[in-house]
XYZ file of C-alpha atoms in Angstrom:
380
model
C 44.189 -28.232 -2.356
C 43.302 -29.624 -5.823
C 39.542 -30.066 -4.630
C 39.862 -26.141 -3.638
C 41.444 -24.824 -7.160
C 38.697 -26.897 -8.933
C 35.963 -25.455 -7.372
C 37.322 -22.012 -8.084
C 37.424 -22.845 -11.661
C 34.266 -23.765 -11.406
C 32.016 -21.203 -13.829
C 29.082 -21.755 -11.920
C 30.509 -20.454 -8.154
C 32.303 -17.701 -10.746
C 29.099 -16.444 -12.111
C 27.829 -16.211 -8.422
C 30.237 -14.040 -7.606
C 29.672 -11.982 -10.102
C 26.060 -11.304 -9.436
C 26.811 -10.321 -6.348
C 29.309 -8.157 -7.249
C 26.860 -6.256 -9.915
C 23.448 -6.815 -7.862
C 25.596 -5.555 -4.974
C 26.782 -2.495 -6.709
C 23.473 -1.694 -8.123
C 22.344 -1.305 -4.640
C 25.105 0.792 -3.629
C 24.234 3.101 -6.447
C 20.853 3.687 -5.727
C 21.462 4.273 -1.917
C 24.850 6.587 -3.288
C 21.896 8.757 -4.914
C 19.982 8.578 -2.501
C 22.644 10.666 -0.305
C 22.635 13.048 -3.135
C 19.854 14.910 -0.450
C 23.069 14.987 1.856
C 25.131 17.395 -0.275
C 23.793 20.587 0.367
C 22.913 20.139 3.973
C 26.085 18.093 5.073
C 28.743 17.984 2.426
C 31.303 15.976 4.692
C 28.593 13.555 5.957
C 27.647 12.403 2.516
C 31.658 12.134 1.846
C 31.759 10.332 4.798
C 28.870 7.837 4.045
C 29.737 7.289 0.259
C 33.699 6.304 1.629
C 32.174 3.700 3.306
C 29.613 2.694 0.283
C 32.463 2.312 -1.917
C 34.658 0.131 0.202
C 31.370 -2.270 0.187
C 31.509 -2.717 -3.138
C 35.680 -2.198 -3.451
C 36.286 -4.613 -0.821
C 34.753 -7.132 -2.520
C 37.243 -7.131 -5.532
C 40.106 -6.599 -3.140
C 38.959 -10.059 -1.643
C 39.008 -12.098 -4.934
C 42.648 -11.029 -4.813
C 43.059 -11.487 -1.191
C 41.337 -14.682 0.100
C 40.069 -16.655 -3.563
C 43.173 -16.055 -5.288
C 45.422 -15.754 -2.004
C 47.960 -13.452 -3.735
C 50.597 -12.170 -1.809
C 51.777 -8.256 -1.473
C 55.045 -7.525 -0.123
C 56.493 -3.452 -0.016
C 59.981 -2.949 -0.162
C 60.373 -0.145 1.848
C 61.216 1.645 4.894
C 59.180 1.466 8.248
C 59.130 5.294 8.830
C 57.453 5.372 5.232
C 54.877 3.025 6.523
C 54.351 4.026 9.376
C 52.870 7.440 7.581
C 50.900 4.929 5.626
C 46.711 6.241 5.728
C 47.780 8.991 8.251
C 48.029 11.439 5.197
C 46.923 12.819 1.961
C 49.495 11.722 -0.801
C 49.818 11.101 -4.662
C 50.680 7.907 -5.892
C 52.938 7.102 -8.715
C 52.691 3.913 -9.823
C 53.617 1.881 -13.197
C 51.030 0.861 -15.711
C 52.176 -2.362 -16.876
C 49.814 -5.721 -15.375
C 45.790 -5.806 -15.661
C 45.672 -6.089 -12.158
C 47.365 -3.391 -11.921
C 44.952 -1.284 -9.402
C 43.753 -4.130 -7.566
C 47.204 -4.269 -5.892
C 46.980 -0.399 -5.073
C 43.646 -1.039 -3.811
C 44.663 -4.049 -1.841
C 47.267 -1.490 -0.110
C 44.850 0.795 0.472
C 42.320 -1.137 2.223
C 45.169 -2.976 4.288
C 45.818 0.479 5.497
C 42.533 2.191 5.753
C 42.230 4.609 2.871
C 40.295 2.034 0.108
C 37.002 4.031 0.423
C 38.609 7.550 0.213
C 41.185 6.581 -2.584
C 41.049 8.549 -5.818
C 42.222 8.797 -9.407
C 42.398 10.861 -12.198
C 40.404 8.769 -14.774
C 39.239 8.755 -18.433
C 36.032 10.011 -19.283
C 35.094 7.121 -20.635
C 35.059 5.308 -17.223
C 32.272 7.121 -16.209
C 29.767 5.427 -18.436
C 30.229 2.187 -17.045
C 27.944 1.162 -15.473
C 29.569 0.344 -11.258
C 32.632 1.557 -11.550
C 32.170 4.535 -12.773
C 28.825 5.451 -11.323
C 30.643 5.168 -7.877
C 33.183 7.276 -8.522
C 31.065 9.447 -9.633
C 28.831 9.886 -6.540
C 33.016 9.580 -4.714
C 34.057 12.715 -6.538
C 36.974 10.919 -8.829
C 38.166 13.905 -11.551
C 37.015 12.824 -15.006
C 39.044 13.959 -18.116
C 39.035 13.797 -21.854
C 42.610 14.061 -22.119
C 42.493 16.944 -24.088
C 43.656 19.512 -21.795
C 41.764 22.254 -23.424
C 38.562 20.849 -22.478
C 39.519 19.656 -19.264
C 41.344 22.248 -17.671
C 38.107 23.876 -15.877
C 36.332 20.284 -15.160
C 39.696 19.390 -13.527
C 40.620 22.335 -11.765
C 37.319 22.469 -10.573
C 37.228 18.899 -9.535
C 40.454 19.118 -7.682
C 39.991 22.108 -6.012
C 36.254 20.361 -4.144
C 39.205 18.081 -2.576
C 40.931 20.182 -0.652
C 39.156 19.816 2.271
C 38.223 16.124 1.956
C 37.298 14.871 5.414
C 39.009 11.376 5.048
C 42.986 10.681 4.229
C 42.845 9.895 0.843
C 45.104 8.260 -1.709
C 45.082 10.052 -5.532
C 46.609 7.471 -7.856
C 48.452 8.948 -11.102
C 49.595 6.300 -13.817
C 52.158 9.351 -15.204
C 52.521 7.185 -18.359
C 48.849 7.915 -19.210
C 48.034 4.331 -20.469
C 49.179 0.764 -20.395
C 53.031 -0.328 -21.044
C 53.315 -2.111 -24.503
C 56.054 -2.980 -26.803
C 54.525 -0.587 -30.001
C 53.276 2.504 -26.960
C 57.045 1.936 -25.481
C 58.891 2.335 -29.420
C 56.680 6.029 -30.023
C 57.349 6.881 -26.641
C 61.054 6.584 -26.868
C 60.948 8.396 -30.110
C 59.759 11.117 -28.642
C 62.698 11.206 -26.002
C 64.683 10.981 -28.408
C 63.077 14.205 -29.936
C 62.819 16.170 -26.649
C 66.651 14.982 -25.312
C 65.632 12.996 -22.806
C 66.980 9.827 -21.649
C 65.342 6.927 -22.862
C 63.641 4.122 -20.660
C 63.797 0.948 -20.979
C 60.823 -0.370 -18.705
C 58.680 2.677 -18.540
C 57.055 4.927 -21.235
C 57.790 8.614 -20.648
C 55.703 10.254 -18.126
C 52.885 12.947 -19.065
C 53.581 15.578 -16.795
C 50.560 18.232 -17.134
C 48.323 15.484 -14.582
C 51.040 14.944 -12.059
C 51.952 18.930 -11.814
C 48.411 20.090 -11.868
C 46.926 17.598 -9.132
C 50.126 18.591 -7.250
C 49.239 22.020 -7.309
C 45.873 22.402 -6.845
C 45.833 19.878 -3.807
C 49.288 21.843 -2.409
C 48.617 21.881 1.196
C 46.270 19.110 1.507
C 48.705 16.514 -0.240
C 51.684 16.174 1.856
C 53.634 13.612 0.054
C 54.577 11.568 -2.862
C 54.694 7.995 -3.157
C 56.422 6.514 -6.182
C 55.695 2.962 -6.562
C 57.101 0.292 -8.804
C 54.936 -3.180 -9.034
C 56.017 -6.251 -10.233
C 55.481 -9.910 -10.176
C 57.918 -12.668 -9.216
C 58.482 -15.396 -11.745
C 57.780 -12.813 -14.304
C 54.229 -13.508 -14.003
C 51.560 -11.578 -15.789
C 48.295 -11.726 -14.221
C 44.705 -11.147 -15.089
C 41.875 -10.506 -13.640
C 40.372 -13.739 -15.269
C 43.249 -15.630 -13.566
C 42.177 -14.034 -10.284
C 38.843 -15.165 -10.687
C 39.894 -18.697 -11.256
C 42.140 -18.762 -8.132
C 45.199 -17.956 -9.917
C 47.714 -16.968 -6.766
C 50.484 -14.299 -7.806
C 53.296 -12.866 -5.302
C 52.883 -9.189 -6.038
C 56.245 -6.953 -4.789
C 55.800 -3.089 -4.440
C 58.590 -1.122 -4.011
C 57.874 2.333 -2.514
C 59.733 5.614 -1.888
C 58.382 8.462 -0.599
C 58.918 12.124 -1.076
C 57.848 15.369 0.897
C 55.609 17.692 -0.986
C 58.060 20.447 0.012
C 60.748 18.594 -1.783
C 59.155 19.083 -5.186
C 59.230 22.349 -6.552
C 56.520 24.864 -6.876
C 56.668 26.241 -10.452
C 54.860 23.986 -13.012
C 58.145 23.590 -15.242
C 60.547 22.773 -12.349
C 57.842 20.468 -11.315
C 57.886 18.951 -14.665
C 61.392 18.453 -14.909
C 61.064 16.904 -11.900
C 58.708 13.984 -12.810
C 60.835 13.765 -15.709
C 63.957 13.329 -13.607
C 62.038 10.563 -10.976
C 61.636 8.343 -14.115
C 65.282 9.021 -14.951
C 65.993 7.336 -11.733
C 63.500 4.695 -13.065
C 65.472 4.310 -15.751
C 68.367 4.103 -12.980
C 65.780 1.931 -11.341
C 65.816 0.153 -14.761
C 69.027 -1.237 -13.145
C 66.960 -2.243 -10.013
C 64.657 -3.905 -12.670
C 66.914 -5.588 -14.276
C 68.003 -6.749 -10.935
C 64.860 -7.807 -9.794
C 64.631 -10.073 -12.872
C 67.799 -11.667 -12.278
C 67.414 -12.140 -8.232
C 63.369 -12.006 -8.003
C 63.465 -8.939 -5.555
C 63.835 -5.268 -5.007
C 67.124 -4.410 -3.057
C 66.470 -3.309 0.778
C 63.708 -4.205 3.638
C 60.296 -5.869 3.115
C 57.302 -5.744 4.739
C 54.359 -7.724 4.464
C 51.204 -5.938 6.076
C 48.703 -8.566 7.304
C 45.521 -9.005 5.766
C 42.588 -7.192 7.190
C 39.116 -9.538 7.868
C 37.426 -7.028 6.916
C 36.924 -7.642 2.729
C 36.033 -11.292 3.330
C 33.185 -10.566 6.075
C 32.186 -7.852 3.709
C 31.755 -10.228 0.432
C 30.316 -12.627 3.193
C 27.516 -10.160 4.245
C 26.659 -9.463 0.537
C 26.533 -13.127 -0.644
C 24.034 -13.766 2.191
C 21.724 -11.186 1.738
C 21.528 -12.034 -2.232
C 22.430 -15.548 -2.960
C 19.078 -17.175 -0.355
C 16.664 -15.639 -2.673
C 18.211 -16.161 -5.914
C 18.800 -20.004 -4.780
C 15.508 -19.630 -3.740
C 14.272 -18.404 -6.589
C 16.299 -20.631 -9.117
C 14.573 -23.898 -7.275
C 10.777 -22.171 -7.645
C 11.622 -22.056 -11.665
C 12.738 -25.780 -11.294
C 9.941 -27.238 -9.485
C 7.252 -24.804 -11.398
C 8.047 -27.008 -14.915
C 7.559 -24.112 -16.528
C 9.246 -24.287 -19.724
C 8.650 -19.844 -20.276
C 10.138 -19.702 -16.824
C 13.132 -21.805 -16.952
C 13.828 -20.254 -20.489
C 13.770 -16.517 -18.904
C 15.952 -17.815 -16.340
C 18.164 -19.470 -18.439
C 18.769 -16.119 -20.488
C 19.129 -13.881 -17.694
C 21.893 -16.252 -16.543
C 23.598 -15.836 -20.044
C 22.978 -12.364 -20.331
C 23.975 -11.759 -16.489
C 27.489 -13.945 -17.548
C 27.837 -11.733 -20.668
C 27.852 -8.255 -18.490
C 30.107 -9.978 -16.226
C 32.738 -10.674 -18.805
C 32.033 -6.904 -20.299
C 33.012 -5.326 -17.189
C 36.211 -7.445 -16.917
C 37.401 -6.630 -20.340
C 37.522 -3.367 -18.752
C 40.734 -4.197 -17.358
C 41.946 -6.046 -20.031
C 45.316 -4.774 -21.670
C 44.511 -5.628 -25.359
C 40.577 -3.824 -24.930
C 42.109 -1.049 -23.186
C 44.564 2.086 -23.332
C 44.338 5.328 -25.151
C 45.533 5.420 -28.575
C 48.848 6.371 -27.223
C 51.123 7.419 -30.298
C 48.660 8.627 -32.827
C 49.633 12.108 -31.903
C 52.176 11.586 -29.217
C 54.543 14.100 -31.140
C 52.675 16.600 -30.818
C 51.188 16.578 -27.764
C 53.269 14.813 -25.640
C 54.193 17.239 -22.301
């Protein structure tokens, strides 16, 4: 076991990994453009193809959590909620706190069949990088600018080409609009205070204008709600870098789900809902506070069993791209070629320096809006 977590420290295997995650996902691209041609012939066969596209390169982040980290997922929850588990279109609520935040939704929505289809409602900034947001691009996710004045007719519009989305499909909302910190939690609470609403303890208040307008311009495709609280036992707070060295964490997930024809229609009542679920959060503060005293949620558990199907993926991909690099990489060797080694030497630092670019995406010091700044005045 020792031999095994130091060769996943190892930077060398890491920066493998890497380029076939980015080589990979170039590829992707290009062949997602390529079914561009698709759109106006077959709209739901191009949907269909670039589902599958972006579980290949998906997958292959859901494995470094899966099988090179081996971190465990458990849901505390009922089985008649799972059992409705990627047999329906549904929002999910879930808590903005950990880095790895998505990569444990993602990891449920592979194990249950919905990782290619899954969607979000994401800032425009996403869309510039370079991957990740040039597959959700060609996967339809709905961009915005958070300024609802600009975005109402990009969203609308982007919502409304989901209604008749061929494939079950998850639509992940963080309510809370950015990352959980101490200084975003004090200016959140402020405002509460302002508005007369109860304060929360582990939670920042929820934005409602997302959450009621996905809700009701997907009302009667979406037929339910999951609200989802994640946390980590041992009060663990993982990274993506800590993933990528092999770093195992014991995720826990505790889901409830709610018909759509339990929430109500009118945008205000709809509101006040959200508003009142986090209530209960702040009720389920007690659950939290609970869960940091005995290390679990209250009620059943279930741990769904990994699926193959992420490891033969990353498999598949490390094949096809590693023999010629290898290949490659020994031709530069034996040519003595000091202008050739010295190329390949760079594109292996510049290659490592996009790598660690794209994970400070996820990182919770680089990232979150600047939450607070004008949070009294626009907060919904």
């Amino acid at each position: 076991m020792a031999l095994l977590a130091y060769l996943k420290s190892l930077f060398v295997l890491q920066l493998l990994m890497g380029f076939v995650f980015v080589v990979s996902g170039l590829i992707i691209n290009f062949i997602q453009l390529c079914t561009c041609i698709l759109w106006p012939i077959n709209k739901q066969l191009y949907r269909r193809i670039n589902c599958r596209l972006s579980y290949s390169l998906w997958s292959q982040l859901v494995m470094m959590l899966e099988w090179w980290s081996g971190t465990d997922c458990t849901l505390y929850t009922d089985q008649a909620t799972v059992d409705k588990f990627g047999k329906e279109h549904a929002i999910i609520i879930l808590n903005h706190n950990f880095e790895i935040d998505f990569l444990c939704g993602w990891t449920m929505c592979e194990r249950y069949g919905v990782l290619g289809s899954s969607k979000v409602l994401a800032k425009h900034e996403l869309l510039k990088v370079p991957l990740i947001g040039w597959t959700w691009y060609f996967l339809e996710i709905v961009f915005c600018k958070r300024k609802w004045e600009e975005d109402r007719d990009t969203v609308f519009a982007g919502l409304d080409r989901l209604k008749d989305y061929p494939e079950y499909m998850w639509f992940l909302l963080y309510c809370e609009g950015t990352r959980f910190t101490e200084k975003k939690h004090q200016i959140s609470m402020q405002v509460a205070e302002s508005k007369g609403l109860p304060k929360l303890k582990y939670h920042l208040l929820p934005r409602t204008k997302g959450f009621t307008t996905t809700l009701q311009r997907l009302k009667g495709t979406v037929t339910a709600v999951y609200d989802v609280t994640l946390n980590f036992k041992d009060k663990q707070t993982p990274t993506l870098l800590g993933i990528i060295n092999g770093k195992k964490y014991k995720a826990d997930m505790c889901v409830k789900r709610f018909s759509v024809d339990e929430i109500p229609e009118d945008e205000q009542e709809c509101a006040g809902w959200l508003h009142r679920l986090y209530q209960e959060k702040s009720v389920f503060d007690l659950l939290q506070e609970q869960y940091n005293k005995e290390g679990k949620f209250p009620g059943p558990t279930i741990i769904p069993p990994r699926r193959p199907w992420t490891l033969l993926n990353s498999l598949f991909w490390a094949t096809v791209l590693l023999s010629p690099l290898i290949n490659f990489a020994c031709g530069v060797v034996v040519s003595g070629s000091p202008l050739l080694i010295i190329g390949f030497i760079l594109f292996l630092i510049i290659a490592s320096v996009a790598i660690r670019r794209l994970i400070g995406v996820t990182e919770v010091k680089k990232t979150g809006s600047s939450y607070g700044n004008q949070e009294a005045k626009k907060q919904n």
